[in-house]
PDB file of C-alpha atoms in Angstrom:
ATOM      1  CA  MET A   1      46.464 -88.309  56.933  1.00 48.00           C
ATOM      2  CA  SER A   2      49.682 -86.214  58.760  1.00 45.00           C
ATOM      3  CA  TYR A   3      51.580 -86.509  55.142  1.00 46.00           C
ATOM      4  CA  GLY A   4      48.619 -84.431  54.125  1.00 49.00           C
ATOM      5  CA  ARG A   5      48.930 -82.254  56.411  1.00 48.00           C
ATOM      6  CA  ALA A   6      52.882 -81.449  55.912  1.00 45.00           C
ATOM      7  CA  PRO A   7      52.466 -79.088  53.194  1.00 45.00           C
ATOM      8  CA  ARG A   8      49.572 -76.979  54.688  1.00 45.00           C
ATOM      9  CA  ARG A   9      51.903 -76.672  57.614  1.00 42.00           C
ATOM     10  CA  ARG A  10      55.139 -75.493  55.893  1.00 40.00           C
ATOM     11  CA  PHE A  11      52.834 -72.966  54.197  1.00 34.00           C
ATOM     12  CA  THR A  12      51.729 -71.466  57.381  1.00 37.00           C
ATOM     13  CA  LEU A  13      55.222 -71.293  58.470  1.00 36.00           C
ATOM     14  CA  LEU A  14      56.330 -69.616  55.581  1.00 39.00           C
ATOM     15  CA  ALA A  15      53.585 -67.184  55.289  1.00 40.00           C
ATOM     16  CA  ALA A  16      54.202 -66.376  58.719  1.00 39.00           C
ATOM     17  CA  PRO A  17      56.863 -63.368  58.276  1.00 43.00           C
ATOM     18  CA  ALA A  18      54.883 -62.014  56.073  1.00 42.00           C
ATOM     19  CA  ALA A  19      51.165 -61.856  58.561  1.00 41.00           C
ATOM     20  CA  VAL A  20      54.017 -60.094  60.781  1.00 39.00           C
ATOM     21  CA  VAL A  21      55.184 -57.538  58.746  1.00 41.00           C
ATOM     22  CA  ALA A  22      51.509 -56.872  57.532  1.00 41.00           C
ATOM     23  CA  LEU A  23      50.302 -56.753  61.659  1.00 40.00           C
ATOM     24  CA  ALA A  24      52.868 -54.637  62.349  1.00 40.00           C
ATOM     25  CA  LEU A  25      52.593 -52.264  59.697  1.00 41.00           C
ATOM     26  CA  THR A  26      48.190 -52.056  60.803  1.00 39.00           C
ATOM     27  CA  LEU A  27      48.953 -51.609  64.519  1.00 34.00           C
ATOM     28  CA  THR A  28      51.561 -48.507  63.527  1.00 34.00           C
ATOM     29  CA  ALA A  29      49.127 -46.994  61.545  1.00 36.00           C
ATOM     30  CA  CYS A  30      46.686 -47.531  63.822  1.00 29.00           C
ATOM     31  CA  GLY A  31      48.836 -46.106  67.069  1.00 30.00           C
ATOM     32  CA  GLY A  32      50.767 -43.004  68.235  1.00 33.00           C
ATOM     33  CA  ASP A  33      49.898 -39.648  68.633  1.00 35.00           C
ATOM     34  CA  ASP A  34      49.185 -38.404  64.915  1.00 37.00           C
ATOM     35  CA  ASN A  35      46.275 -40.538  64.349  1.00 36.00           C
ATOM     36  CA  LYS A  36      43.991 -38.600  66.946  1.00 35.00           C
ATOM     37  CA  VAL A  37      41.039 -36.174  65.902  1.00 35.00           C
ATOM     38  CA  GLY A  38      41.760 -32.658  66.260  1.00 36.00           C
ATOM     39  CA  GLY A  39      45.716 -33.667  66.282  1.00 36.00           C
ATOM     40  CA  GLY A  40      46.441 -33.352  69.597  1.00 35.00           C
ATOM     41  CA  GLY A  41      49.714 -32.031  71.190  1.00 38.00           C
ATOM     42  CA  ASN A  42      51.364 -29.699  68.791  1.00 45.00           C
ATOM     43  CA  THR A  43      50.133 -31.651  65.314  1.00 53.00           C
ATOM     44  CA  ASN A  44      47.664 -28.850  64.705  1.00 66.00           C
ATOM     45  CA  PHE A  45      45.708 -31.432  62.416  1.00 65.00           C
ATOM     46  CA  VAL A  46      42.349 -33.018  61.961  1.00 74.00           C
ATOM     47  CA  THR A  47      41.222 -36.262  60.692  1.00 70.00           C
ATOM     48  CA  GLY A  48      37.786 -36.478  58.480  1.00 59.00           C
ATOM     49  CA  SER A  49      35.215 -39.208  58.744  1.00 54.00           C
ATOM     50  CA  GLY A  50      37.103 -40.222  55.258  1.00 66.00           C
ATOM     51  CA  GLY A  51      40.629 -41.310  57.055  1.00 83.00           C
ATOM     52  CA  ILE A  52      42.226 -37.852  55.825  1.00 93.00           C
ATOM     53  CA  SER A  53      43.822 -35.702  57.827  1.00 95.00           C
ATOM     54  CA  THR A  54      44.938 -32.034  56.991  1.00 95.00           C
ATOM     55  CA  VAL A  55      46.509 -29.214  58.085  1.00 95.00           C
ATOM     56  CA  ALA A  56      45.846 -25.237  58.073  1.00 94.00           C
ATOM     57  CA  LYS A  57      47.786 -23.537  55.958  1.00 94.00           C
ATOM     58  CA  ASP A  58      49.305 -21.614  58.537  1.00 94.00           C
ATOM     59  CA  ASP A  59      50.377 -24.831  60.848  1.00 95.00           C
ATOM     60  CA  ARG A  60      52.262 -26.517  58.330  1.00 95.00           C
ATOM     61  CA  LYS A  61      55.607 -27.715  58.661  1.00 95.00           C
ATOM     62  CA  ALA A  62      57.920 -28.175  55.751  1.00 96.00           C
ATOM     63  CA  ALA A  63      58.719 -31.608  54.470  1.00 97.00           C
ATOM     64  CA  PRO A  64      61.947 -33.479  54.560  1.00 97.00           C
ATOM     65  CA  LYS A  65      64.689 -33.992  52.171  1.00 97.00           C
ATOM     66  CA  LEU A  66      63.698 -37.052  49.824  1.00 98.00           C
ATOM     67  CA  ASP A  67      66.089 -37.610  47.001  1.00 98.00           C
ATOM     68  CA  GLY A  68      67.831 -40.532  45.260  1.00 98.00           C
ATOM     69  CA  GLU A  69      67.125 -43.011  42.462  1.00 98.00           C
ATOM     70  CA  THR A  70      64.646 -43.603  40.742  1.00 98.00           C
ATOM     71  CA  LEU A  71      63.439 -47.196  39.706  1.00 98.00           C
ATOM     72  CA  ASP A  72      64.226 -46.015  35.831  1.00 96.00           C
ATOM     73  CA  GLY A  73      67.708 -45.366  37.595  1.00 97.00           C
ATOM     74  CA  LYS A  74      67.758 -41.368  37.447  1.00 97.00           C
ATOM     75  CA  GLN A  75      68.360 -38.933  40.289  1.00 98.00           C
ATOM     76  CA  LEU A  76      65.105 -37.154  41.589  1.00 98.00           C
ATOM     77  CA  ASP A  77      64.449 -34.649  44.248  1.00 98.00           C
ATOM     78  CA  VAL A  78      61.231 -33.734  45.322  1.00 98.00           C
ATOM     79  CA  ALA A  79      62.523 -30.229  46.399  1.00 97.00           C
ATOM     80  CA  ASP A  80      62.611 -29.465  42.580  1.00 98.00           C
ATOM     81  CA  TYR A  81      58.787 -29.810  42.482  1.00 98.00           C
ATOM     82  CA  LYS A  82      58.448 -27.075  44.806  1.00 96.00           C
ATOM     83  CA  GLY A  83      55.641 -24.575  43.589  1.00 97.00           C
ATOM     84  CA  LYS A  84      53.303 -27.390  42.587  1.00 98.00           C
ATOM     85  CA  VAL A  85      51.010 -29.410  44.683  1.00 98.00           C
ATOM     86  CA  VAL A  86      53.114 -32.883  44.836  1.00 98.00           C
ATOM     87  CA  VAL A  87      51.261 -36.550  45.723  1.00 98.00           C
ATOM     88  CA  LEU A  88      53.226 -38.609  47.447  1.00 98.00           C
ATOM     89  CA  ASN A  89      52.030 -42.395  47.381  1.00 98.00           C
ATOM     90  CA  MET A  90      54.058 -44.828  49.595  1.00 98.00           C
ATOM     91  CA  TRP A  91      53.521 -48.194  47.749  1.00 98.00           C
ATOM     92  CA  GLY A  92      55.155 -51.332  46.668  1.00 97.00           C
ATOM     93  CA  SER A  93      54.784 -54.406  44.282  1.00 97.00           C
ATOM     94  CA  TRP A  94      54.165 -56.652  47.238  1.00 96.00           C
ATOM     95  CA  CYS A  95      51.222 -54.354  48.630  1.00 97.00           C
ATOM     96  CA  GLY A  96      47.212 -55.790  47.376  1.00 96.00           C
ATOM     97  CA  PRO A  97      45.849 -52.428  48.502  1.00 97.00           C
ATOM     98  CA  CYS A  98      48.214 -50.770  46.386  1.00 97.00           C
ATOM     99  CA  ARG A  99      47.318 -52.420  43.022  1.00 96.00           C
ATOM    100  CA  LEU A 100      43.908 -51.802  43.982  1.00 96.00           C
ATOM    101  CA  GLU A 101      44.276 -48.160  43.989  1.00 97.00           C
ATOM    102  CA  ALA A 102      47.350 -48.165  41.344  1.00 98.00           C
ATOM    103  CA  GLN A 103      44.468 -47.275  38.291  1.00 97.00           C
ATOM    104  CA  TYR A 104      43.371 -44.293  40.686  1.00 98.00           C
ATOM    105  CA  PHE A 105      46.689 -42.540  41.306  1.00 98.00           C
ATOM    106  CA  ALA A 106      47.388 -43.022  37.342  1.00 98.00           C
ATOM    107  CA  ARG A 107      44.393 -41.645  36.031  1.00 98.00           C
ATOM    108  CA  VAL A 108      44.205 -38.555  38.729  1.00 98.00           C
ATOM    109  CA  ALA A 109      48.077 -37.891  38.050  1.00 98.00           C
ATOM    110  CA  LYS A 110      46.822 -37.398  34.388  1.00 97.00           C
ATOM    111  CA  GLU A 111      43.781 -34.886  34.993  1.00 97.00           C
ATOM    112  CA  THR A 112      45.894 -32.894  37.159  1.00 98.00           C
ATOM    113  CA  LYS A 113      49.105 -32.798  35.555  1.00 96.00           C
ATOM    114  CA  ASP A 114      48.239 -29.622  33.559  1.00 97.00           C
ATOM    115  CA  LYS A 115      47.225 -27.943  36.845  1.00 97.00           C
ATOM    116  CA  GLY A 116      50.358 -27.814  38.865  1.00 97.00           C
ATOM    117  CA  VAL A 117      50.148 -31.398  40.247  1.00 98.00           C
ATOM    118  CA  GLN A 118      53.109 -33.592  40.314  1.00 98.00           C
ATOM    119  CA  PHE A 119      53.014 -37.349  41.682  1.00 98.00           C
ATOM    120  CA  VAL A 120      56.122 -39.246  43.187  1.00 98.00           C
ATOM    121  CA  GLY A 121      55.747 -42.639  44.224  1.00 98.00           C
ATOM    122  CA  ILE A 122      58.328 -44.298  46.618  1.00 98.00           C
ATOM    123  CA  ASN A 123      58.532 -47.993  46.794  1.00 98.00           C
ATOM    124  CA  THR A 124      59.513 -49.239  49.461  1.00 96.00           C
ATOM    125  CA  ARG A 125      60.396 -52.893  50.702  1.00 95.00           C
ATOM    126  CA  ASP A 126      61.141 -54.565  47.381  1.00 97.00           C
ATOM    127  CA  ALA A 127      64.271 -55.463  47.725  1.00 95.00           C
ATOM    128  CA  GLN A 128      64.747 -55.385  43.691  1.00 96.00           C
ATOM    129  CA  LYS A 129      63.691 -52.982  41.218  1.00 97.00           C
ATOM    130  CA  GLY A 130      61.937 -55.846  38.720  1.00 97.00           C
ATOM    131  CA  PRO A 131      58.761 -56.637  40.502  1.00 97.00           C
ATOM    132  CA  ALA A 132      58.060 -52.631  41.023  1.00 98.00           C
ATOM    133  CA  VAL A 133      59.167 -51.938  37.498  1.00 98.00           C
ATOM    134  CA  SER A 134      56.593 -54.591  36.560  1.00 98.00           C
ATOM    135  CA  PHE A 135      54.193 -53.218  38.700  1.00 98.00           C
ATOM    136  CA  GLU A 136      54.337 -49.781  37.324  1.00 97.00           C
ATOM    137  CA  LYS A 137      53.597 -50.999  33.266  1.00 97.00           C
ATOM    138  CA  ASP A 138      50.721 -53.193  34.454  1.00 97.00           C
ATOM    139  CA  TYR A 139      49.293 -49.975  36.198  1.00 97.00           C
ATOM    140  CA  GLY A 140      50.419 -47.621  33.055  1.00 97.00           C
ATOM    141  CA  VAL A 141      51.968 -45.393  36.053  1.00 97.00           C
ATOM    142  CA  PRO A 142      52.887 -42.333  34.378  1.00 97.00           C
ATOM    143  CA  TYR A 143      54.855 -40.722  37.091  1.00 98.00           C
ATOM    144  CA  PRO A 144      58.419 -41.369  38.912  1.00 98.00           C
ATOM    145  CA  SER A 145      58.878 -43.468  41.976  1.00 98.00           C
ATOM    146  CA  LEU A 146      62.104 -43.121  44.152  1.00 98.00           C
ATOM    147  CA  PHE A 147      63.592 -46.756  44.552  1.00 98.00           C
ATOM    148  CA  ASP A 148      63.236 -46.905  48.561  1.00 97.00           C
ATOM    149  CA  PRO A 149      63.861 -50.990  49.580  1.00 96.00           C
ATOM    150  CA  THR A 150      64.655 -50.206  53.335  1.00 95.00           C
ATOM    151  CA  GLY A 151      62.381 -47.109  54.166  1.00 94.00           C
ATOM    152  CA  LYS A 152      64.690 -44.708  54.896  1.00 96.00           C
ATOM    153  CA  LEU A 153      63.197 -41.936  53.291  1.00 96.00           C
ATOM    154  CA  MET A 154      59.678 -43.000  55.588  1.00 94.00           C
ATOM    155  CA  LEU A 155      61.854 -42.653  58.860  1.00 94.00           C
ATOM    156  CA  ARG A 156      63.034 -38.732  57.543  1.00 96.00           C
ATOM    157  CA  PHE A 157      59.327 -37.108  57.902  1.00 95.00           C
ATOM    158  CA  PRO A 158      59.684 -35.835  61.521  1.00 90.00           C
ATOM    159  CA  LYS A 159      57.267 -36.575  64.824  1.00 88.00           C
ATOM    160  CA  GLY A 160      54.508 -34.891  65.256  1.00 86.00           C
ATOM    161  CA  THR A 161      53.875 -34.219  61.214  1.00 90.00           C
ATOM    162  CA  LEU A 162      51.617 -36.245  58.831  1.00 94.00           C
ATOM    163  CA  ARG A 163      54.081 -38.833  58.611  1.00 92.00           C
ATOM    164  CA  PRO A 164      53.689 -41.731  56.608  1.00 93.00           C
ATOM    165  CA  GLN A 165      53.047 -45.246  59.095  1.00 90.00           C
ATOM    166  CA  ALA A 166      51.795 -47.801  56.994  1.00 91.00           C
ATOM    167  CA  ILE A 167      52.070 -49.186  52.962  1.00 95.00           C
ATOM    168  CA  PRO A 168      50.333 -47.219  51.372  1.00 96.00           C
ATOM    169  CA  SER A 169      50.201 -44.285  52.554  1.00 96.00           C
ATOM    170  CA  THR A 170      49.836 -40.835  50.849  1.00 98.00           C
ATOM    171  CA  VAL A 171      50.896 -37.305  51.686  1.00 98.00           C
ATOM    172  CA  VAL A 172      50.516 -34.062  49.814  1.00 98.00           C
ATOM    173  CA  LEU A 173      52.681 -31.394  50.195  1.00 98.00           C
ATOM    174  CA  ASP A 174      51.482 -27.951  49.050  1.00 98.00           C
ATOM    175  CA  ARG A 175      53.210 -25.277  46.660  1.00 97.00           C
ATOM    176  CA  ASP A 176      55.435 -24.275  49.109  1.00 97.00           C
ATOM    177  CA  GLY A 177      56.236 -27.989  49.629  1.00 97.00           C
ATOM    178  CA  LYS A 178      55.093 -27.748  53.261  1.00 97.00           C
ATOM    179  CA  ILE A 179      52.782 -31.406  54.102  1.00 97.00           C
ATOM    180  CA  ALA A 180      49.505 -30.249  53.700  1.00 97.00           C
ATOM    181  CA  ALA A 181      47.326 -33.622  54.226  1.00 97.00           C
ATOM    182  CA  ARG A 182      47.737 -37.559  54.327  1.00 96.00           C
ATOM    183  CA  SER A 183      45.713 -40.432  53.955  1.00 96.00           C
ATOM    184  CA  LEU A 184      47.277 -44.140  55.635  1.00 94.00           C
ATOM    185  CA  ALA A 185      44.363 -46.400  53.502  1.00 94.00           C
ATOM    186  CA  ALA A 186      44.221 -47.353  49.870  1.00 96.00           C
ATOM    187  CA  LEU A 187      42.325 -44.075  47.830  1.00 97.00           C
ATOM    188  CA  ASP A 188      40.275 -44.065  45.509  1.00 97.00           C
ATOM    189  CA  ALA A 189      39.666 -41.457  42.382  1.00 97.00           C
ATOM    190  CA  ASP A 190      37.455 -39.384  44.767  1.00 96.00           C
ATOM    191  CA  LYS A 191      39.644 -39.413  48.126  1.00 96.00           C
ATOM    192  CA  LEU A 192      42.446 -38.366  45.749  1.00 97.00           C
ATOM    193  CA  HIS A 193      40.889 -35.597  44.508  1.00 97.00           C
ATOM    194  CA  LYS A 194      39.089 -34.887  48.470  1.00 95.00           C
ATOM    195  CA  MET A 195      43.116 -34.231  49.393  1.00 96.00           C
ATOM    196  CA  ILE A 196      44.460 -32.303  46.084  1.00 97.00           C
ATOM    197  CA  ASP A 197      41.829 -30.018  44.818  1.00 97.00           C
ATOM    198  CA  PRO A 198      41.427 -27.721  47.618  1.00 96.00           C
ATOM    199  CA  LEU A 199      45.019 -27.533  47.808  1.00 97.00           C
ATOM    200  CA  ILE A 200      44.953 -26.644  43.975  1.00 97.00           C
ATOM    201  CA  ALA A 201      42.590 -23.888  44.997  1.00 96.00           C
ATOM    202  CA  GLU A 202      45.136 -22.460  47.173  1.00 94.00           C
ATOM    203  CA  LYS A 203      46.478 -18.785  46.431  1.00 76.00           C
TER     204      LYS A 203
END
């Protein structure tokens, strides 16, 4: 009987680090001042029943500098999209919920392109570009993704803002490059539109 159990035991030990990482991400997303309904302190944002947090126009803070090399080897600076509504999606090819939402992001990116919306992915914790490039091909992702294997771009978001705290996370910037909305969970097309459409309508 002991010989039959050994492979299973080894699998459990190998899987443990991944489980610890997943647990850490979950705990990070559930903890901290950024998740209080109504903001709290100086955050000035409200989290709705769908888990989408928003900030009133006059209370928004500027997004940090987000730039670097994309998965296809080009240079990209999110600041160049100022004047558009920018949807930032933090994802990894290893992430199950990211695979679930990818089809919706691809669809809504196409639906809103002519309305002044630009999607940008931030691929994180993929040590090599290969799996991430394959992910984008598999799901027909039509927009660029910055390659951020160590998560340094996510850490640039200042405390007290709607910063990404889990994978996946989605942050939406208004046309002035300010942080306007955030979700810390996978999104479908309806929830994406719920985040984006009010910003498209802003004058």
